[in-house]
PDB file of C-alpha atoms and ligand atoms in Angstrom:
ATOM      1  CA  UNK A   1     -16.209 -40.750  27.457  1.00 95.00           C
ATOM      2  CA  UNK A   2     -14.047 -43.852  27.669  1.00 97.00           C
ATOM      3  CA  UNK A   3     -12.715 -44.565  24.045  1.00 98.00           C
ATOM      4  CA  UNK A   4     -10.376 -48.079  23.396  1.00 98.00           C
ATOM      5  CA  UNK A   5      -8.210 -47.927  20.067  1.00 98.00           C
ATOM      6  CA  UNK A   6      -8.390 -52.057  18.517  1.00 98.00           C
ATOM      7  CA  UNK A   7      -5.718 -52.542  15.970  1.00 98.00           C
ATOM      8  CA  UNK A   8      -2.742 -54.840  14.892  1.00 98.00           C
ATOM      9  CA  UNK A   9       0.599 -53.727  15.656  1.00 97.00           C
ATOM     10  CA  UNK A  10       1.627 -50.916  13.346  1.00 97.00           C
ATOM     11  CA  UNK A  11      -2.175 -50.128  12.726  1.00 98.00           C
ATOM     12  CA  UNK A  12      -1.451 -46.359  13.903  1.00 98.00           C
ATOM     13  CA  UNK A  13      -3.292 -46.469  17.510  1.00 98.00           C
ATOM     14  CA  UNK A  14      -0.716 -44.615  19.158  1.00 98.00           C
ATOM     15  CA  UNK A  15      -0.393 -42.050  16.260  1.00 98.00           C
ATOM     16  CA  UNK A  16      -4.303 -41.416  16.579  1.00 98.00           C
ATOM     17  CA  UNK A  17      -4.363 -41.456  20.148  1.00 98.00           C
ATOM     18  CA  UNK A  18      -1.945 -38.463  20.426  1.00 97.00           C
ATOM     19  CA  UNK A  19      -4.626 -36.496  18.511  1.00 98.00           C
ATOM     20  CA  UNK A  20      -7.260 -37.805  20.524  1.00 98.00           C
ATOM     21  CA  UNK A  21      -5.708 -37.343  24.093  1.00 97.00           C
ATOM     22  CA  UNK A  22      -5.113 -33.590  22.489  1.00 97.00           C
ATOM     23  CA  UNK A  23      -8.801 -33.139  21.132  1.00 96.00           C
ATOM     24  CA  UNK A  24     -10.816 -34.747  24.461  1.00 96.00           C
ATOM     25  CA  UNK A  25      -8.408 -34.715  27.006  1.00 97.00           C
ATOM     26  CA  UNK A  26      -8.524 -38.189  27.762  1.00 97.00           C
ATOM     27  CA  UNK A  27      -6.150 -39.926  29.557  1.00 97.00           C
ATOM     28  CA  UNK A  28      -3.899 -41.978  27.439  1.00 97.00           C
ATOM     29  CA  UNK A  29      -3.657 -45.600  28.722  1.00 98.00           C
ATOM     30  CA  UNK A  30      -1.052 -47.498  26.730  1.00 97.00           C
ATOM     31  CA  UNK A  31      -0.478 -51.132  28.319  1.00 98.00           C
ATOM     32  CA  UNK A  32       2.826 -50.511  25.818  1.00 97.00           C
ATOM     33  CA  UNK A  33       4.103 -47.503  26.911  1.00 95.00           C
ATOM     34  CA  UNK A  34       3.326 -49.033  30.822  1.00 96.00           C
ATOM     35  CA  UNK A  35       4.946 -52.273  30.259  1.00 97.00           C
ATOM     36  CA  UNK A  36       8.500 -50.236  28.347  1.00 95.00           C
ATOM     37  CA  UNK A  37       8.712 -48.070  31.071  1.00 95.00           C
ATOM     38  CA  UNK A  38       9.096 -50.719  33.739  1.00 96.00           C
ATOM     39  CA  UNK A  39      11.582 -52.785  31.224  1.00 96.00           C
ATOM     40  CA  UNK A  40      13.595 -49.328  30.886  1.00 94.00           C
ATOM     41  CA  UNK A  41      13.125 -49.138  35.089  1.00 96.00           C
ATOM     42  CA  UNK A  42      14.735 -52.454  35.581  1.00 96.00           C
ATOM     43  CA  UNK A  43      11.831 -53.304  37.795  1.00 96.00           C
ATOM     44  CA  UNK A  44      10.674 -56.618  38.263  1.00 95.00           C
ATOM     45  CA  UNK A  45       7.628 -56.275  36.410  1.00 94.00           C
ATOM     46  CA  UNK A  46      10.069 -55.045  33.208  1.00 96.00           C
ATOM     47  CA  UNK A  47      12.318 -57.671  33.463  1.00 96.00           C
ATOM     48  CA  UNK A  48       9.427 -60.257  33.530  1.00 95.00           C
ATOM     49  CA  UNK A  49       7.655 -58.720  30.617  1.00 97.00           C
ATOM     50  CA  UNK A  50      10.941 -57.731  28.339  1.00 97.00           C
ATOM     51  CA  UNK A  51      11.284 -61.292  28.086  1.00 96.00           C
ATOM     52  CA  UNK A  52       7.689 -61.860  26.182  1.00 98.00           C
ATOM     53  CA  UNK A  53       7.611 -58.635  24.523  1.00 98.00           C
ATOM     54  CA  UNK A  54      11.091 -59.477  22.976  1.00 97.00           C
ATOM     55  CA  UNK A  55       9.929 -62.469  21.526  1.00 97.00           C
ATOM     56  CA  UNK A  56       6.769 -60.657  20.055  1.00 97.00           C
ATOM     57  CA  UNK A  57       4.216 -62.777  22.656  1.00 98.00           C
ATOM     58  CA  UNK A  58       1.733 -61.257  25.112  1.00 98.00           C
ATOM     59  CA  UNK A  59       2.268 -60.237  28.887  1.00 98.00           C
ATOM     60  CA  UNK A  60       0.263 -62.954  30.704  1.00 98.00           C
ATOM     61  CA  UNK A  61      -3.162 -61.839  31.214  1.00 98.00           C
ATOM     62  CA  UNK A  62      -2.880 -60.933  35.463  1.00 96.00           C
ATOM     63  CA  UNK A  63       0.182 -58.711  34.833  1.00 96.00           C
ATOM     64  CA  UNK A  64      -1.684 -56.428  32.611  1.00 97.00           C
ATOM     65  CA  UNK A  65      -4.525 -56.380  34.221  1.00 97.00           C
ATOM     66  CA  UNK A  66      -3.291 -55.666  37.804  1.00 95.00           C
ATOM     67  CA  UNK A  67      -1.759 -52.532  35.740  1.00 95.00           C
ATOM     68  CA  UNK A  68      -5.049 -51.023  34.147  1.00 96.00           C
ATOM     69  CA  UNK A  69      -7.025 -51.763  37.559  1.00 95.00           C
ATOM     70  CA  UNK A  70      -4.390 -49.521  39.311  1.00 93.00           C
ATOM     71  CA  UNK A  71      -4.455 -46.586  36.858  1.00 94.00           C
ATOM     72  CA  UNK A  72      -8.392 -46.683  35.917  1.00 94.00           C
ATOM     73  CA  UNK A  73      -8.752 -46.169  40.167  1.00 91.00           C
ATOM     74  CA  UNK A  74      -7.243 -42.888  39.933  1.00 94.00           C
ATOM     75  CA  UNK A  75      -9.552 -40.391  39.716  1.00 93.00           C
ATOM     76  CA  UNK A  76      -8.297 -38.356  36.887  1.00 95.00           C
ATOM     77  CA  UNK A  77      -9.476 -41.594  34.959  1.00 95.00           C
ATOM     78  CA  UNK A  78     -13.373 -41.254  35.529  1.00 93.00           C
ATOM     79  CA  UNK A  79     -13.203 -36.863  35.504  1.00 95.00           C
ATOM     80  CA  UNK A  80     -10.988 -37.349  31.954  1.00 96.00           C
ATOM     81  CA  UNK A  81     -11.987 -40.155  30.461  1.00 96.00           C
ATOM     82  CA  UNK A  82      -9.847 -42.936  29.572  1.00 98.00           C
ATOM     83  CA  UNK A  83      -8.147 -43.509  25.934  1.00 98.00           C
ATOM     84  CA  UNK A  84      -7.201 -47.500  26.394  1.00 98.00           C
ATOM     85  CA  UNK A  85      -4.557 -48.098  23.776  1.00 98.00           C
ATOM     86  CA  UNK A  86      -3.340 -51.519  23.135  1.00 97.00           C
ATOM     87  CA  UNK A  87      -5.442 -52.872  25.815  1.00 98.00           C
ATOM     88  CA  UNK A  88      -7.396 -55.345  25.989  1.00 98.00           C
ATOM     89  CA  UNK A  89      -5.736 -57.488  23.789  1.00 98.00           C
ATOM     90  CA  UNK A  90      -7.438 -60.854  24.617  1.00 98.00           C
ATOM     91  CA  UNK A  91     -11.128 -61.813  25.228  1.00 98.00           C
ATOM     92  CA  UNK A  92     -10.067 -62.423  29.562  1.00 98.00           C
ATOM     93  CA  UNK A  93      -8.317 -58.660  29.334  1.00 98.00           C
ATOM     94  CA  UNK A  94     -11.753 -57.646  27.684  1.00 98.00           C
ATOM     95  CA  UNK A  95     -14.167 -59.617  30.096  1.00 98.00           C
ATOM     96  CA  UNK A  96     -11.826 -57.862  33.108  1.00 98.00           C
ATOM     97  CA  UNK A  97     -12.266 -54.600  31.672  1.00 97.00           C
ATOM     98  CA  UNK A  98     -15.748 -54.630  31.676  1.00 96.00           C
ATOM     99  CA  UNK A  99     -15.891 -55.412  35.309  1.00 96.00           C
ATOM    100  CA  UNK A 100     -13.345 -53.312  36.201  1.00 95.00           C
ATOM    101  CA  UNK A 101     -15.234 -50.783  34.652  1.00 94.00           C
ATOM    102  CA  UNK A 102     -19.178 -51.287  35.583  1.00 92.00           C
ATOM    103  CA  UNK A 103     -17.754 -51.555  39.370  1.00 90.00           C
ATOM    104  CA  UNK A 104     -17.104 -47.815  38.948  1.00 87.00           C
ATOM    105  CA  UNK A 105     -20.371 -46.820  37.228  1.00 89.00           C
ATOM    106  CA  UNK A 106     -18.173 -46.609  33.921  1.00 91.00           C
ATOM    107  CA  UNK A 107     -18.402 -48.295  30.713  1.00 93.00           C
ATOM    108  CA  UNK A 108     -16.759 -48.560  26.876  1.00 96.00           C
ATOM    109  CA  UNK A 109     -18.552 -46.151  24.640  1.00 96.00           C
ATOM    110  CA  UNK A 110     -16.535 -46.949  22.026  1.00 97.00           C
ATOM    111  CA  UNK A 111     -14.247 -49.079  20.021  1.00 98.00           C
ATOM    112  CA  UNK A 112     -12.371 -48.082  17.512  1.00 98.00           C
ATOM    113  CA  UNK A 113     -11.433 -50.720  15.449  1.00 98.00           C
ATOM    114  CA  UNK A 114      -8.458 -49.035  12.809  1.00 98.00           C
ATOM    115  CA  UNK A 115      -7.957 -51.856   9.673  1.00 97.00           C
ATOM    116  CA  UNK A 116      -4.631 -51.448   7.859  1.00 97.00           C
ATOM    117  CA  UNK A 117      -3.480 -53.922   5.314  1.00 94.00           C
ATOM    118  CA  UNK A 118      -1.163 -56.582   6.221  1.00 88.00           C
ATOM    119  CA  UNK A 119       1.319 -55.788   3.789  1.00 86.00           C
ATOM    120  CA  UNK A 120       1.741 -52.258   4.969  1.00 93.00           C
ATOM    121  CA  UNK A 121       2.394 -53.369   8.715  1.00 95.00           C
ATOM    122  CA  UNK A 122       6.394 -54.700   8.306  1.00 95.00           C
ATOM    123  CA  UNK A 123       7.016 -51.344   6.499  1.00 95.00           C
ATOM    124  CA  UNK A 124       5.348 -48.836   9.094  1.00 96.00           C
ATOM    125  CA  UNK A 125       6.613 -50.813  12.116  1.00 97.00           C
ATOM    126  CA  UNK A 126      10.347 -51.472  10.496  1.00 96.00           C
ATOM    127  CA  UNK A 127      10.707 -47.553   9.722  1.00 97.00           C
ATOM    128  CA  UNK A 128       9.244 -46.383  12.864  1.00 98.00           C
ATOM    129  CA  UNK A 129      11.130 -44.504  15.510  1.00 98.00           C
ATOM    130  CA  UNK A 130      10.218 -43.054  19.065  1.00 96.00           C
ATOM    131  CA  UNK A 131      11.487 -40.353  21.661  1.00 96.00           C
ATOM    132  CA  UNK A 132      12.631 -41.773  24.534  1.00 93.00           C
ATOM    133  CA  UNK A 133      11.551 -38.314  26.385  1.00 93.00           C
ATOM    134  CA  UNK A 134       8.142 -37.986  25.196  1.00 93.00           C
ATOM    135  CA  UNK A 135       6.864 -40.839  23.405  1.00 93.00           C
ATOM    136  CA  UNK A 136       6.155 -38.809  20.042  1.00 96.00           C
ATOM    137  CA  UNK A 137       6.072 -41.334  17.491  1.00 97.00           C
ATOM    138  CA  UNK A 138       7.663 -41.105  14.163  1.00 98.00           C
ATOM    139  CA  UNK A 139       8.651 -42.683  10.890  1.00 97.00           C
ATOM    140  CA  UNK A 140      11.763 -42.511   8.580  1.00 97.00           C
ATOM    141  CA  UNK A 141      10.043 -42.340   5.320  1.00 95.00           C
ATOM    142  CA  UNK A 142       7.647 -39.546   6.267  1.00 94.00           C
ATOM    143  CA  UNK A 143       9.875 -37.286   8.324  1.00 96.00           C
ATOM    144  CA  UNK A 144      13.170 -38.688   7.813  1.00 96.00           C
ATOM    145  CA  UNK A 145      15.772 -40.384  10.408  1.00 95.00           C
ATOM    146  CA  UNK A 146      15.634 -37.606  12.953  1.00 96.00           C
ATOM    147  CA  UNK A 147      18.685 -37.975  15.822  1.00 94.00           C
ATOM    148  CA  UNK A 148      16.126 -35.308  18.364  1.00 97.00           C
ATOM    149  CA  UNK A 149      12.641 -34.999  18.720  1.00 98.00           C
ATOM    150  CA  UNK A 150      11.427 -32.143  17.043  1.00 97.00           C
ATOM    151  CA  UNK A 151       8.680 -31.854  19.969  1.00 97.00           C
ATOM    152  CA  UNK A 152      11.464 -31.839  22.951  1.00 97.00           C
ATOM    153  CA  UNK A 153      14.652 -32.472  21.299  1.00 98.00           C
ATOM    154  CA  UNK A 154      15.065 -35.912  23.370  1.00 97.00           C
ATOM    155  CA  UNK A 155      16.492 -38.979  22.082  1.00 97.00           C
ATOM    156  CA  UNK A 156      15.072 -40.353  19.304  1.00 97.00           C
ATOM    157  CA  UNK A 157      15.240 -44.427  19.112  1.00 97.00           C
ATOM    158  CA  UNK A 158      13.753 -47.598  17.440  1.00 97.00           C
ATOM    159  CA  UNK A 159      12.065 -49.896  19.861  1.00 96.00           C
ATOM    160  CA  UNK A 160      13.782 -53.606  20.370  1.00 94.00           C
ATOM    161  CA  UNK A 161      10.634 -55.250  19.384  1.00 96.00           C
ATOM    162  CA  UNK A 162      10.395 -53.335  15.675  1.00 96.00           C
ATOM    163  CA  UNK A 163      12.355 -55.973  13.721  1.00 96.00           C
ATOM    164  CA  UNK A 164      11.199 -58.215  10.975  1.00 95.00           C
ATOM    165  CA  UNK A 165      11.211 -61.147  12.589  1.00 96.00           C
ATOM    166  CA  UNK A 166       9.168 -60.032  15.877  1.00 97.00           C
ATOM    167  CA  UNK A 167       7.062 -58.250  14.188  1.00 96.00           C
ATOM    168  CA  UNK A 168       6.017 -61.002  12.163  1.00 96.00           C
ATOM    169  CA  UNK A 169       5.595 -62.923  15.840  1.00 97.00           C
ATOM    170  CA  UNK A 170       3.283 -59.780  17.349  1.00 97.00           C
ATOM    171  CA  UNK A 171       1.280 -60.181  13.462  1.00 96.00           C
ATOM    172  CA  UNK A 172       0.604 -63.668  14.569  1.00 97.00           C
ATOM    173  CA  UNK A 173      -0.514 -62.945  18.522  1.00 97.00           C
ATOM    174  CA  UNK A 174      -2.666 -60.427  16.573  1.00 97.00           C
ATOM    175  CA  UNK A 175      -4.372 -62.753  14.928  1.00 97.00           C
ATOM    176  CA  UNK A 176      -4.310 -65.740  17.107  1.00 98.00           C
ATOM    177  CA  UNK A 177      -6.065 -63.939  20.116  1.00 98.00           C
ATOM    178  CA  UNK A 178      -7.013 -59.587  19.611  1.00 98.00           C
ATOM    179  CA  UNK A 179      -8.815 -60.429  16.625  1.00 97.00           C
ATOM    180  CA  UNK A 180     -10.841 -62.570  18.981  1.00 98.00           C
ATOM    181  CA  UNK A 181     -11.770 -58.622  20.095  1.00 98.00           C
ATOM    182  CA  UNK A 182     -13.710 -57.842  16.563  1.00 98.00           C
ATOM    183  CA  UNK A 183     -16.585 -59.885  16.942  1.00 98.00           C
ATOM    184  CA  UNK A 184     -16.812 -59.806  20.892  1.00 98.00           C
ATOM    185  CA  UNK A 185     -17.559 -55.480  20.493  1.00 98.00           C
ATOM    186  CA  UNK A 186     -19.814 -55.941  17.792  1.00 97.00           C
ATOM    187  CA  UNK A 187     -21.385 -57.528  19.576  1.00 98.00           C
ATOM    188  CA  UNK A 188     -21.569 -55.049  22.419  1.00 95.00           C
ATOM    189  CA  UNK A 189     -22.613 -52.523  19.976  1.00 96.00           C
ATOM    190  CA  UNK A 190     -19.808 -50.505  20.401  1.00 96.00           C
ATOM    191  CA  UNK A 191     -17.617 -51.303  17.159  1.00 97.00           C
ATOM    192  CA  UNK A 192     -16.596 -48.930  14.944  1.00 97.00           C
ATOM    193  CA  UNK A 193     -14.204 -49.824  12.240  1.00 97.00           C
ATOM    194  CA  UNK A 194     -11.680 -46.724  10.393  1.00 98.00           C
ATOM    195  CA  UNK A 195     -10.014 -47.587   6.913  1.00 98.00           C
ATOM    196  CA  UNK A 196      -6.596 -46.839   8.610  1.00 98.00           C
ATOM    197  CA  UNK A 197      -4.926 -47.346   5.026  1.00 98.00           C
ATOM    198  CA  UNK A 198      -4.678 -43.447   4.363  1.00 98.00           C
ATOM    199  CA  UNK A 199      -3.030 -40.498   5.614  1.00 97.00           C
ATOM    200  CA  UNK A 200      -2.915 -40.118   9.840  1.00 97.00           C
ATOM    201  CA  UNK A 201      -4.837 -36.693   8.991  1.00 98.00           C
ATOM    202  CA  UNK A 202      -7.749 -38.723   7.125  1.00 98.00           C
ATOM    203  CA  UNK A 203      -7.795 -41.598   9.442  1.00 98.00           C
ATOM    204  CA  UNK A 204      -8.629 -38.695  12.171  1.00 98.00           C
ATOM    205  CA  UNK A 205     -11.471 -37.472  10.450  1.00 98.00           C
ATOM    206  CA  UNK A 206     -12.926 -40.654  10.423  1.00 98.00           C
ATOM    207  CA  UNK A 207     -12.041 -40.815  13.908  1.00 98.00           C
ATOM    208  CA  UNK A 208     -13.449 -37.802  15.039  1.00 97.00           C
ATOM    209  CA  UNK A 209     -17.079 -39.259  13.281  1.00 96.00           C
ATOM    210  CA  UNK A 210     -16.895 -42.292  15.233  1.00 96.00           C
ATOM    211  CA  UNK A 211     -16.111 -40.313  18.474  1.00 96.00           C
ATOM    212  CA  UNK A 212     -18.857 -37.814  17.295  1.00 93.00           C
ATOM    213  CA  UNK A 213     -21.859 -40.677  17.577  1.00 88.00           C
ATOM    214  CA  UNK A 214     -20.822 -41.254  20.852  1.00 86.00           C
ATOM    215  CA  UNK A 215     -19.499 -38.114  22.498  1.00 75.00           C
TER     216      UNK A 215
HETATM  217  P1  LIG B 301       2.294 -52.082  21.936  1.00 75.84           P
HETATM  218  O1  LIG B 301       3.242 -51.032  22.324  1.00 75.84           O
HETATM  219  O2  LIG B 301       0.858 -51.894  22.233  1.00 75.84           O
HETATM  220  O3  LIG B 301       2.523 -52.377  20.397  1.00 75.84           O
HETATM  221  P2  LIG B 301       1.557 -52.882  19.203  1.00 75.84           P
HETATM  222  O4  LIG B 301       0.157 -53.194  19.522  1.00 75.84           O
HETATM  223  O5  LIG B 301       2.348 -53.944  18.551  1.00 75.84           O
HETATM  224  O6  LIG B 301       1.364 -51.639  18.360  1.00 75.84           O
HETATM  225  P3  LIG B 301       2.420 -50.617  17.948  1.00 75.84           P
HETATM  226  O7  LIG B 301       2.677 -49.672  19.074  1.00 75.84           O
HETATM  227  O8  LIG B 301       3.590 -51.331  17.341  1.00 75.84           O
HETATM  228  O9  LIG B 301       1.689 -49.882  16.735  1.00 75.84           O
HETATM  229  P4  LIG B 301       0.616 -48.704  16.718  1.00 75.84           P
HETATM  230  O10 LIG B 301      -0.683 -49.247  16.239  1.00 75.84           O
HETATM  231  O11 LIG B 301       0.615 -47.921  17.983  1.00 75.84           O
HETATM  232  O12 LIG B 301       1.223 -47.840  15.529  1.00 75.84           O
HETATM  233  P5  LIG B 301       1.972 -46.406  15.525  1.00 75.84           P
HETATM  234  O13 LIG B 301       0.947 -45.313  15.686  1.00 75.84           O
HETATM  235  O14 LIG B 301       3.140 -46.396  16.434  1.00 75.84           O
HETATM  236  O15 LIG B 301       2.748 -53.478  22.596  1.00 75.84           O
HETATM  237  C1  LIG B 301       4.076 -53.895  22.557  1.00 75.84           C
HETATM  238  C2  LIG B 301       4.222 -55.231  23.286  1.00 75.84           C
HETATM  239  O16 LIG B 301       3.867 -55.064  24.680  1.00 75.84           O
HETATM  240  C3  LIG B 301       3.308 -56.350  22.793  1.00 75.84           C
HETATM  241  O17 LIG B 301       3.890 -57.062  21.728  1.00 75.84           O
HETATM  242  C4  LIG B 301       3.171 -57.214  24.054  1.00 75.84           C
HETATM  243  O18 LIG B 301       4.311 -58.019  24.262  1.00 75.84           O
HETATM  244  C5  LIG B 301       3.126 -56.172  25.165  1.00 75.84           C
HETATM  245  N1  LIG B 301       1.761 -55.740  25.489  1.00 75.84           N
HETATM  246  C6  LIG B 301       1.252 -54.470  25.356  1.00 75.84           C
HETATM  247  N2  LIG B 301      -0.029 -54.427  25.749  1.00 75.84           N
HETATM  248  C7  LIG B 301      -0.355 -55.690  26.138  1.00 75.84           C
HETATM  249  C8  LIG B 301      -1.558 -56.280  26.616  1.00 75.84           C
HETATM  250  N3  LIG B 301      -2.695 -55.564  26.764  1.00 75.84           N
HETATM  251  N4  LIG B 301      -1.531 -57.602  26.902  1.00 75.84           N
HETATM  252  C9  LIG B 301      -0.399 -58.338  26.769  1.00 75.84           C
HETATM  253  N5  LIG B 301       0.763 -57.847  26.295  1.00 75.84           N
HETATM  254  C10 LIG B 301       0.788 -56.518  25.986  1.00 75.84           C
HETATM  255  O19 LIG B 301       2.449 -46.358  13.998  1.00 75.84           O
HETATM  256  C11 LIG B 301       3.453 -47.241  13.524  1.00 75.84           C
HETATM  257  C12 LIG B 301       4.296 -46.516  12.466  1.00 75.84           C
HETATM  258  O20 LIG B 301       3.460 -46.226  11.342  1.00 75.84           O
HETATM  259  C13 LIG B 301       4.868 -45.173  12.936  1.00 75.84           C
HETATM  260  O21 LIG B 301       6.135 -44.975  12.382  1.00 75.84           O
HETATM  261  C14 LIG B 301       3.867 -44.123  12.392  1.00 75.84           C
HETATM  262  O22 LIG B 301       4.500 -42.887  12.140  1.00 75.84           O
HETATM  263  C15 LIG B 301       3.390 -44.804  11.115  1.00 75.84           C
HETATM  264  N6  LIG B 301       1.996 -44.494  10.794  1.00 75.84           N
HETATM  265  C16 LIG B 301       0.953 -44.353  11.673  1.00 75.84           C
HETATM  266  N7  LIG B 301      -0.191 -44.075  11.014  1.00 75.84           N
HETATM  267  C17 LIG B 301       0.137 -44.047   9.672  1.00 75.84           C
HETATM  268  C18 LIG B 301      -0.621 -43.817   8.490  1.00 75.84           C
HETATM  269  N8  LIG B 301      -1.937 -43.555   8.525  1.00 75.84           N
HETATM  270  N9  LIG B 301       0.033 -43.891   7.298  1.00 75.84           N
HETATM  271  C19 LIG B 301       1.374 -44.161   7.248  1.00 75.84           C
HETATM  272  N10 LIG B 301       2.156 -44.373   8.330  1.00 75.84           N
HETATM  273  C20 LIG B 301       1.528 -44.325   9.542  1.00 75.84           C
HETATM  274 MG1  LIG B 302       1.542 -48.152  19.871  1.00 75.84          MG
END
């Protein structure tokens, strides 16, 4: 099964896709997580993308492309599964995908489209933090402002693009170009929209439907 998570920023994709990964034992494809780890590297790939992500823009199309055609060709990716998080993000990323994918016999079985409303975004994505270690995510106002991950006791941190004011930037980029994504899976038949406005634990149950039709 080969599952992709469509949200805004904030919408809770990485939150569900931890459950996910755990439930199916997919493998978790976060252009995100990709794209920090090279800016936290110092490669040249990080220090080319810090500079968009910063300002709350997109990664030009090639560069993240180039990234999910490398890790899809690894085997583990068609044995697993693949849980694409965050990617694609804009309709060329999509059209890619698809080819990427149908060249290995593969395809999208589902979307998962999670809808949270605007207002709660700058909250969730101005509270959040992150461990540096092992990417568990977490939020101030639900578990407090934790100095260790309570999964691994690394470093917990908030990441340089969770301010107001970029946020508001990766908000518009949302809306400017991955909404573009809505319409383009419906019609693929492979939409399926979660009221991501409750509890993670409900928003998984509605999750684990959608995957349900499909698996
Ligand atoms: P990326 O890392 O993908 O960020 P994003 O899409 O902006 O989404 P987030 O990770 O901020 O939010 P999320 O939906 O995962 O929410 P989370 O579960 O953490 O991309 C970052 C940047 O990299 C982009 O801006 C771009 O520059 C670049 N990039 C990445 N991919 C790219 C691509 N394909 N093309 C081009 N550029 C790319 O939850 C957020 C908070 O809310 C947490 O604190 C969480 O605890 C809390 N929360 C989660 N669910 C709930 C809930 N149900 N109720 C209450 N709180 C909740
Ligand atoms: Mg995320």
């Amino acid at each position: 099964m080969n599952v992709m998570l469509l949200g805004a920023p904030g919408a809770g994709k990485g939150t569900q896709a931890a459950r996910i990964v755990e439930e199916f034992g997919l493998v978790h494809l976060s252009t995100g997580d990709i794209l920090r780890k090279a800016v936290a590297d110092g490669t040249p790939l990080g220090i080319e993308a810090k500079r968009h992500m910063d300002e709350g823009g997109l990664v030009p199309d090639d560069v993240v492309i180039g990234l999910v055609r490398e890790r899809i060709m690894q085997p583990d990716a068609a044995e697993r599964g693949v849980l694409f998080d965050g990617f694609p993000r804009t309709i060329p990323q999509a059209e890619a995908l698809d080819e990427a994918l149908s060249a290995s016999g593969l395809a999208l079985d589902a979307v998962v489209s999670v809808e949270v409303d605007p207002e709660a975004i700058v909250a969730r994505i101005t509270s959040r933090r992150q461990c540096r270690a092992c990417g568990k995510i977490f939020n101030v106002i639900s578990d407090g402002d934790l100095a260790a991950c309570t999964e691994c006791g690394g470093e917990v941190y908030q990441r340089d693009d969770d301010t107001e004011a970029v946020v508001r930037k990766r908000l518009d980029a949302y809306e400017a170009q991955t909404s573009k994504l809505v319409p383009y899976y419906a019609a693929q038949g492979t939409l399926r929209a979660v009221d991501g406005n409750r509890t993670p634990d409900e928003v998984y149950e509605s999750v684990r439907e959608a995957l349900a039709e499909v698996g």
